[in-house]
Amino acid sequence: MNKKVVVIGGGITGMEASVQLSALGYSVTILEKEGQLGGHLKDWTVLFPNLRKGNEIVSFLEHGLELQEVNIIYNSKINEIKKINKHYEIILDKQKSITADAILVATGFDLFDAHRKEEFGYGIYENVITSYDLEKIFAQKGEIKTPSGIKPKRIGFIHCVGSRDEKVNNHYCSNVCCVTGVKQAMELKTLIPDAEIFNFYMDMRMFDTHFEELYLESQKKYGINFIRGRLSEANETIDKRIVIKVEDTLTSRPLKMTVDMMVLLVGMEPSKGTKEIANLLNLKMRESGFLKPEDDHTMSNVSNMAGVFFAGTCSGPMSIKYTFTDARAAVTKINCFLKEYELQNRILVN
Amino acid sequence: MNYSHFVLPFTIGLIVLLAYMLVRFGVWIYKLDSDDKQRILKNIFSIKSLQAIKEIFTESLLHRNIFKTNKVLGYMHMSLAFGWLLLIIGGHIQTWIFYDRLSNPIYIPIFFEYFVHNKAGMLFGEVLTFTMDLILLFILTGVALAYFKRFYSKLFGMKKTTNLKLGDKFALASLWLIFPLRLLAESTAASLHNTGGFLTQNFGNFISGLIPVSFFEPVFWWAYSISLGVFFLSLPFSRYMHIPTELLLIALRKWGVKSKETFDAFADVELHACSRCGICIDPCQMSSTGISKKTPASYFLKSVRDKETNSYDALNCLMCGRCEDKCPVGITTTNQRLAQRINLANERQGDFSYLKDLNYQIKTDVVYFAGCMSHLTPGITRSMIKIFRKAKVNYWFMDEDGSACCGRPQKLAGNLEAMKQLMDFNKKRIVESGAKTIVTSCPICYKVFSEDYKLEIEVLHHTQYLNRLVEQKLLPVQADSKKVVYHDPCELGRGAGIYDEPRKLLTHVATLVATKHEKQDSLCCGGSLGNLEIEAANRSLIAKDVVDELSKPNPDVIATACPLCKKTFIKVSSVQVLDIAELIAMSIPEKNEKSGERKKITVLQEELV
Ligand SMILES: Cc1cc2nc3c(=O)[nH]c(=O)nc-3n(C[C@H](O)[C@H](O)[C@H](O)COP(=O)(O)OP(=O)(O)OC[C@H]3O[C@@H](n4cnc5c(N)ncnc54)[C@H](O)[C@@H]3O)c2cc1C
Ligand code: SF4
Ligand code: SF4
Ligand code: SF4
């Protein structure tokens, strides 16, 4: 009889890991709380760092699932997870239950809720939007307009919203928002060539392949302006434009600028679903709430519960490239575990 | 026979103690500033002194305030303090009657049963003997409770009892011995001379069967006298010094001396009037959440008395005033902390040169000062603007664009010079505007405007102002079925005593439901500007506790009246958090607004025609 693996969460991580586990001959079930797979990937039309289309990745993943036999339960809500000997019993609402020899947690991230930074005026000033809202505007494919209905002439992007911010208790960097800011600025400039675009950043984290090139290109070819400074507060003018107040830390002078639209580059937080599962399974979390592996160097994907593994953005911010890598790495660990090769045995106790 | 050597320990102890107290009190009063001395002179021969005596009676003897917190603890304190006083008074009455003269050696009333062996023919002799026994029994029950408390402090509803030093140990041991020894001394005397009452006679007869009483009688009288003497001599070096100091404190307060923010002789009296009862420990959220066990006033005041304060401890307090509200002695614990902050502040001359660049020159009726914190919660400022416009108020948004801080944060940090610069700047603008009223959205600003600015005009927090607009029907509001709970901000509630207006306002627009901690007892949100040391994560820890408590009645909205409370709660709350101003602005009927606007336009057009 095939051993059973249950994958919780059907974003990139869950989909890719399921395809690979199934290819290895395991019987795989995905539990997805929404009515469709793909997670956040569905929301991004064009991807950094190479501006390819998001739905190409979706179809790559979907095609993978078609080739394998993966059981998918949509709209599932997990009520309880019991450990019985070496198995896990996952109890869904409607009294249904599934057994698993191993569990992969792939519950992903939530976007930072910008309402929590009230001083930036999200939800209060009409023309303050988030990077997520901007993606929605891009997806509509029409003419770009501000929520007030005008064609924006000057746009400000604010980096690190909800990340690296002691005031909201998020100390970590979200990895993807700097480059998202560069990408979205370039897209906007393409759509509105006469717009002036300013990105306000703390420092530009262009660490990955092709990021720095994209950043240079955005300045040279697109004329995007980058200003080092942290937004202190925003105000609204009578005609609904936004007054941005920042401390320009390079010239160390307070700077004030009025823009037609302000885009908040919101960061990642561990998803609600991640916290729920962590509580049900008693998984260790970092101070930030992201899942914590047994060892940061040698035990990535390995949780404190035997047979429970995790991958993707439920363990920390990462881009799609790393999400794929992490999902596949977790598959290897699950495979070893089910073949009774225990990584833990290699830890030297002295 | 009116003398025996055994009276010496008591007599010497008492005289030394009285002399010491006279000097100590004298120095304190001498060190008060001349205004305070004037006040004392003015009030000492007035009804105020009688009021002081009355308060001493209810607080220091009957311990009414401790009774409120805890019945058993209150009884224990009362039986000791009040009982002892009754015993002294009773002793004097007996002495006066028996010797038929008013002036007698001071030790006679205390050791009456030693000197008097024949009460035959004494007026009220038996009644007095009975009463004295009853009082002694009353005290002994208190002492028994005190023994018990040492070992089982949970019974008294307090989790922690404060620690003791050497002087305390002497005083405590002697205090515990005084009344049991008195019982033994009087009982042995009774069994020898048949002069006791229901307690001492029966107990004396009982022990006479166990021990040779004629040998032990003088031993017990010596021991009783020594325990009294040791208690008196160790008192100045012990926590019991708080007892006489509290009497002085009560009198000074009645005579009109007030607590100040800088450390003066009055503050020193307060400091020594702290009984270390520890009642202030449990309400302190810094302590109850486990963030800092050292924060509560009890420990802080001790460090000040021992001259061991440091700026970290002084600054690691929310200045929420919960301890002050609960302190049975009425010690102004937040002023005590502030005084140390001022002492320890290394006054850095802030750079306020930017202030002159701000240009305000406007004539108005109402000045609206939102405050720095409200600028971080635009939901509040926008609601206020909507309300001002709706109520057609001639207002000026003073800090709309670039503002100077009100100065209170500087004060809370102990930096008075910086505070003064900001106050001077703001005050000039407020006065020049010709306004009759200043309205602020921030309780922190409200407190400093109303207490420190000494403005000639009316200072209102927006809850007061909005309540007035609504009650005068200048603002149309519509109630709906929303269920709200109200969180009293520290600076507005305990800090400024504003409890009713916010509640009245809320009942105009929603259904207000009660929570566990209301008014004086309300909790601190954790965001307080008063704490300059706490980490952000710990602020959220406190906030989470408070939000959990506020969420218990399942409200639709947690309402508050402070931008800082709002910001602090939002981070951790799953229930919507709104300022009262926002709730009021939302409840202004929309339709009205539109037709009103349209009307305005038509009028304008007619005028044009
Ligand atoms: C603004 C923004 C733009 C981005 N743009 C790019 C880009 O251009 N290029 C790039 O490489 N990366 C980009 N990323 C990163 C990318 O979105 C992530 O790497 C990727 O989505 C992570 O996938 P995931 O499967 O780990 O998590 P998610 O996408 O969050 O998927 C998690 C899934 O789990 C489900 N789930 C959660 N909890 C439960 C539960 N308890 N039970 C059942 N199911 C549950 C969810 O419904 C969801 O379907 C961007 C990120 C942000 C924030
Ligand atoms: S990636 Fe950039 S914008 Fe995002 S948190 Fe890190 S530094 Fe800030
Ligand atoms: S400050 Fe007040 S409550 Fe606290 S220990 Fe002293 S007397 Fe008791
Ligand atoms: S003011 Fe508040 S935080 Fe400070 S000691 Fe008193 S109760 Fe504790």
Tab-separated table of N, CA, C and O in Angstrom, chain B residues 318-384:
chain	number	residue	atom	x	y	z
B	318	LEU	N	4.792	53.077	33.140
B	318	LEU	CA	3.841	53.599	32.162
B	318	LEU	C	3.250	54.942	32.583
B	318	LEU	O	2.581	55.598	31.800
B	319	MET	N	3.484	55.344	33.820
B	319	MET	CA	2.888	56.562	34.382
B	319	MET	C	1.362	56.510	34.218
B	319	MET	O	0.714	57.515	33.970
B	320	CYS	N	0.834	55.318	34.360
B	320	CYS	CA	-0.594	55.126	34.122
B	320	CYS	C	-1.418	55.552	35.320
B	320	CYS	O	-2.623	55.769	35.220
B	321	GLY	N	-0.782	55.625	36.485
B	321	GLY	CA	-1.486	56.091	37.674
B	321	GLY	C	-2.368	55.049	38.337
B	321	GLY	O	-3.118	55.361	39.256
B	322	ARG	N	-2.292	53.796	37.892
B	322	ARG	CA	-3.126	52.777	38.540
B	322	ARG	C	-2.721	52.573	39.994
B	322	ARG	O	-3.553	52.358	40.862
B	323	CYS	N	-1.422	52.663	40.252
B	323	CYS	CA	-0.949	52.472	41.624
B	323	CYS	C	-1.419	53.628	42.510
B	323	CYS	O	-1.839	53.441	43.644
B	324	GLU	N	-1.352	54.821	41.948
B	324	GLU	CA	-1.747	56.007	42.712
B	324	GLU	C	-3.209	55.914	43.127
B	324	GLU	O	-3.578	56.254	44.252
B	325	ASP	N	-4.015	55.429	42.191
B	325	ASP	CA	-5.437	55.313	42.476
B	325	ASP	C	-5.709	54.337	43.612
B	325	ASP	O	-6.649	54.507	44.377
B	326	LYS	N	-4.887	53.303	43.708
B	326	LYS	CA	-5.152	52.261	44.693
B	326	LYS	C	-4.443	52.506	46.031
B	326	LYS	O	-4.753	51.850	47.017
B	327	CYS	N	-3.463	53.391	46.084
B	327	CYS	CA	-2.643	53.549	47.293
B	327	CYS	C	-3.493	54.046	48.463
B	327	CYS	O	-4.102	55.104	48.402
B	328	PRO	N	-3.545	53.287	49.564
B	328	PRO	CA	-4.392	53.680	50.689
B	328	PRO	C	-3.875	54.935	51.400
B	328	PRO	O	-4.627	55.607	52.098
B	329	VAL	N	-2.606	55.232	51.221
B	329	VAL	CA	-2.038	56.401	51.896
B	329	VAL	C	-2.199	57.654	51.033
B	329	VAL	O	-1.995	58.772	51.489
B	330	GLY	N	-2.580	57.449	49.784
B	330	GLY	CA	-2.765	58.588	48.887
B	330	GLY	C	-1.457	59.180	48.425
B	330	GLY	O	-1.358	60.391	48.171
B	331	ILE	N	-0.446	58.359	48.306
B	331	ILE	CA	0.844	58.871	47.841
B	331	ILE	C	0.759	59.159	46.342
B	331	ILE	O	0.217	58.356	45.579
B	332	THR	N	1.265	60.320	45.932
B	332	THR	CA	1.202	60.686	44.516
B	332	THR	C	2.365	60.003	43.802
B	332	THR	O	3.384	60.607	43.491
B	333	THR	N	2.148	58.721	43.515
B	333	THR	CA	3.249	57.908	42.994
B	333	THR	C	3.756	58.376	41.632
B	333	THR	O	4.942	58.249	41.355
B	334	THR	N	2.861	58.933	40.802
B	334	THR	CA	3.357	59.374	39.483
B	334	THR	C	4.199	60.639	39.628
B	334	THR	O	5.210	60.772	38.950
B	335	ASN	N	3.805	61.540	40.515
B	335	ASN	CA	4.663	62.702	40.754
B	335	ASN	C	5.998	62.285	41.364
B	335	ASN	O	7.035	62.870	41.065
B	336	GLN	N	5.976	61.287	42.224
B	336	GLN	CA	7.226	60.800	42.816
B	336	GLN	C	8.164	60.324	41.705
B	336	GLN	O	9.347	60.625	41.694
B	337	ARG	N	7.594	59.585	40.758
B	337	ARG	CA	8.419	59.059	39.672
B	337	ARG	C	8.914	60.211	38.798
B	337	ARG	O	10.077	60.255	38.409
B	338	LEU	N	8.004	61.148	38.525
B	338	LEU	CA	8.379	62.289	37.690
B	338	LEU	C	9.507	63.088	38.344
B	338	LEU	O	10.459	63.509	37.676
B	339	ALA	N	9.409	63.270	39.651
B	339	ALA	CA	10.440	64.041	40.358
B	339	ALA	C	11.806	63.391	40.165
B	339	ALA	O	12.805	64.077	39.922
B	340	GLN	N	11.853	62.072	40.227
B	340	GLN	CA	13.140	61.395	40.032
B	340	GLN	C	13.598	61.521	38.584
B	340	GLN	O	14.784	61.663	38.303
B	341	ARG	N	12.640	61.489	37.663
B	341	ARG	CA	13.017	61.658	36.252
B	341	ARG	C	13.645	63.023	36.042
B	341	ARG	O	14.625	63.163	35.322
B	342	ILE	N	13.040	64.034	36.671
B	342	ILE	CA	13.574	65.391	36.519
B	342	ILE	C	14.975	65.458	37.116
B	342	ILE	O	15.896	66.018	36.528
B	343	ASN	N	15.144	64.839	38.279
B	343	ASN	CA	16.471	64.817	38.907
B	343	ASN	C	17.516	64.140	38.042
B	343	ASN	O	18.663	64.559	37.983
B	344	LEU	N	17.100	63.059	37.398
B	344	LEU	CA	18.069	62.244	36.677
B	344	LEU	C	18.252	62.679	35.222
B	344	LEU	O	19.158	62.228	34.545
B	345	ALA	N	17.348	63.549	34.743
B	345	ALA	CA	17.404	63.922	33.321
B	345	ALA	C	18.715	64.645	33.044
B	345	ALA	O	19.078	65.567	33.759
B	346	ASN	N	19.406	64.180	32.024
B	346	ASN	CA	20.556	64.970	31.620
B	346	ASN	C	20.040	65.929	30.556
B	346	ASN	O	19.906	65.600	29.400
B	347	GLU	N	19.685	67.106	31.033
B	347	GLU	CA	19.031	68.102	30.196
B	347	GLU	C	19.817	68.312	28.910
B	347	GLU	O	20.851	68.959	28.908
B	348	ARG	N	19.314	67.755	27.830
B	348	ARG	CA	19.960	68.085	26.576
B	348	ARG	C	19.211	69.251	25.969
B	348	ARG	O	17.990	69.242	25.890
B	349	GLN	N	19.943	70.247	25.584
B	349	GLN	CA	19.299	71.412	25.012
B	349	GLN	C	18.793	71.019	23.635
B	349	GLN	O	19.575	70.873	22.709
B	350	GLY	N	17.491	70.776	23.519
B	350	GLY	CA	16.948	70.399	22.217
B	350	GLY	C	17.118	71.546	21.226
B	350	GLY	O	17.240	72.695	21.617
B	351	ASP	N	17.141	71.202	19.944
B	351	ASP	CA	17.255	72.260	18.946
B	351	ASP	C	15.858	72.637	18.476
B	351	ASP	O	15.212	71.892	17.755
B	352	PHE	N	15.388	73.772	18.938
B	352	PHE	CA	14.041	74.182	18.580
B	352	PHE	C	14.043	75.363	17.618
B	352	PHE	O	13.083	76.110	17.536
B	353	SER	N	15.174	75.534	16.913
B	353	SER	CA	15.274	76.677	16.012
B	353	SER	C	14.209	76.604	14.914
B	353	SER	O	13.784	77.623	14.395
B	354	TYR	N	13.759	75.393	14.600
B	354	TYR	CA	12.758	75.263	13.547
B	354	TYR	C	11.440	75.926	13.930
B	354	TYR	O	10.613	76.232	13.102
B	355	LEU	N	11.254	76.153	15.210
B	355	LEU	CA	9.969	76.679	15.656
B	355	LEU	C	9.640	78.027	15.030
B	355	LEU	O	8.512	78.318	14.704
B	356	LYS	N	10.650	78.863	14.851
B	356	LYS	CA	10.336	80.209	14.366
B	356	LYS	C	9.911	80.201	12.897
B	356	LYS	O	9.315	81.156	12.422
B	357	ASP	N	10.211	79.098	12.204
B	357	ASP	CA	9.807	79.031	10.797
B	357	ASP	C	8.301	78.852	10.637
B	357	ASP	O	7.749	79.125	9.598
B	358	LEU	N	7.680	78.332	11.679
B	358	LEU	CA	6.247	78.099	11.569
B	358	LEU	C	5.525	79.434	11.695
B	358	LEU	O	5.806	80.210	12.584
B	359	ASN	N	4.605	79.623	10.815
B	359	ASN	CA	3.948	80.919	10.823
B	359	ASN	C	2.449	80.782	11.040
B	359	ASN	O	1.726	80.301	10.192
B	360	TYR	N	1.993	81.163	12.192
B	360	TYR	CA	0.552	81.118	12.458
B	360	TYR	C	0.084	82.549	12.689
B	360	TYR	O	0.563	83.209	13.594
B	361	GLN	N	-0.817	83.019	11.940
B	361	GLN	CA	-1.399	84.343	12.216
B	361	GLN	C	-2.850	84.320	11.807
B	361	GLN	O	-3.209	84.697	10.718
B	362	ILE	N	-3.664	83.839	12.690
B	362	ILE	CA	-5.056	83.644	12.319
B	362	ILE	C	-5.942	84.074	13.464
B	362	ILE	O	-5.589	83.919	14.627
B	363	LYS	N	-7.096	84.650	13.135
B	363	LYS	CA	-8.099	84.965	14.171
B	363	LYS	C	-9.190	83.910	14.106
B	363	LYS	O	-9.680	83.593	13.023
B	364	THR	N	-9.568	83.406	15.237
B	364	THR	CA	-10.539	82.313	15.215
B	364	THR	C	-11.302	82.236	16.526
B	364	THR	O	-10.939	82.873	17.510
B	365	ASP	N	-12.388	81.436	16.549
B	365	ASP	CA	-13.122	81.212	17.800
B	365	ASP	C	-12.573	80.004	18.535
B	365	ASP	O	-12.397	79.999	19.738
B	366	VAL	N	-12.347	78.951	17.745
B	366	VAL	CA	-11.904	77.695	18.346
B	366	VAL	C	-10.570	77.292	17.732
B	366	VAL	O	-10.429	77.261	16.513
B	367	VAL	N	-9.605	77.020	18.589
B	367	VAL	CA	-8.350	76.466	18.106
B	367	VAL	C	-8.457	74.956	18.192
B	367	VAL	O	-8.844	74.416	19.236
B	368	TYR	N	-8.166	74.275	17.106
B	368	TYR	CA	-8.099	72.812	17.167
B	368	TYR	C	-6.644	72.397	17.128
B	368	TYR	O	-5.921	72.677	16.168
B	369	PHE	N	-6.199	71.757	18.185
B	369	PHE	CA	-4.832	71.250	18.257
B	369	PHE	C	-4.925	69.730	18.299
B	369	PHE	O	-5.317	69.155	19.308
B	370	ALA	N	-4.613	69.096	17.177
B	370	ALA	CA	-4.801	67.646	17.088
B	370	ALA	C	-3.770	66.911	17.937
B	370	ALA	O	-4.079	65.959	18.637
B	371	GLY	N	-2.514	67.385	17.877
B	371	GLY	CA	-1.443	66.701	18.596
B	371	GLY	C	-0.694	65.746	17.690
B	371	GLY	O	-1.250	65.220	16.734
B	372	CYS	N	0.590	65.543	18.018
B	372	CYS	CA	1.451	64.708	17.156
B	372	CYS	C	0.854	63.320	16.957
B	372	CYS	O	0.893	62.768	15.868
B	373	MET	N	0.312	62.758	18.037
B	373	MET	CA	-0.199	61.391	17.950
B	373	MET	C	-1.397	61.315	17.011
B	373	MET	O	-1.568	60.351	16.287
B	374	SER	N	-2.233	62.359	17.042
B	374	SER	CA	-3.410	62.340	16.166
B	374	SER	C	-2.998	62.444	14.705
B	374	SER	O	-3.731	62.020	13.818
B	375	HIS	N	-1.802	63.002	14.465
B	375	HIS	CA	-1.336	63.046	13.079
B	375	HIS	C	-0.992	61.671	12.561
B	375	HIS	O	-0.899	61.458	11.365
B	376	LEU	N	-0.791	60.744	13.473
B	376	LEU	CA	-0.533	59.372	13.043
B	376	LEU	C	-1.833	58.577	12.921
B	376	LEU	O	-1.822	57.412	12.560
B	377	THR	N	-2.935	59.207	13.280
B	377	THR	CA	-4.232	58.555	13.140
B	377	THR	C	-5.157	59.500	12.369
B	377	THR	O	-6.053	60.107	12.947
B	378	PRO	N	-4.923	59.655	11.062
B	378	PRO	CA	-5.701	60.631	10.302
B	378	PRO	C	-7.200	60.382	10.369
B	378	PRO	O	-7.987	61.302	10.142
B	379	GLY	N	-7.597	59.162	10.713
B	379	GLY	CA	-9.026	58.901	10.867
B	379	GLY	C	-9.647	59.849	11.886
B	379	GLY	O	-10.782	60.305	11.726
B	380	ILE	N	-8.890	60.173	12.924
B	380	ILE	CA	-9.404	61.047	13.977
B	380	ILE	C	-9.448	62.503	13.497
B	380	ILE	O	-10.473	63.184	13.613
B	381	THR	N	-8.352	62.985	12.926
B	381	THR	CA	-8.327	64.397	12.533
B	381	THR	C	-9.361	64.673	11.446
B	381	THR	O	-10.039	65.698	11.474
B	382	ARG	N	-9.496	63.740	10.538
B	382	ARG	CA	-10.488	63.972	9.478
B	382	ARG	C	-11.907	63.996	10.026
B	382	ARG	O	-12.755	64.760	9.577
B	383	SER	N	-12.146	63.146	11.008
B	383	SER	CA	-13.480	63.160	11.619
B	383	SER	C	-13.732	64.491	12.295
B	383	SER	O	-14.836	65.050	12.212
B	384	MET	N	-12.717	65.014	12.982
B	384	MET	CA	-12.897	66.290	13.671
B	384	MET	C	-13.174	67.407	12.667
B	384	MET	O	-14.037	68.256	12.882
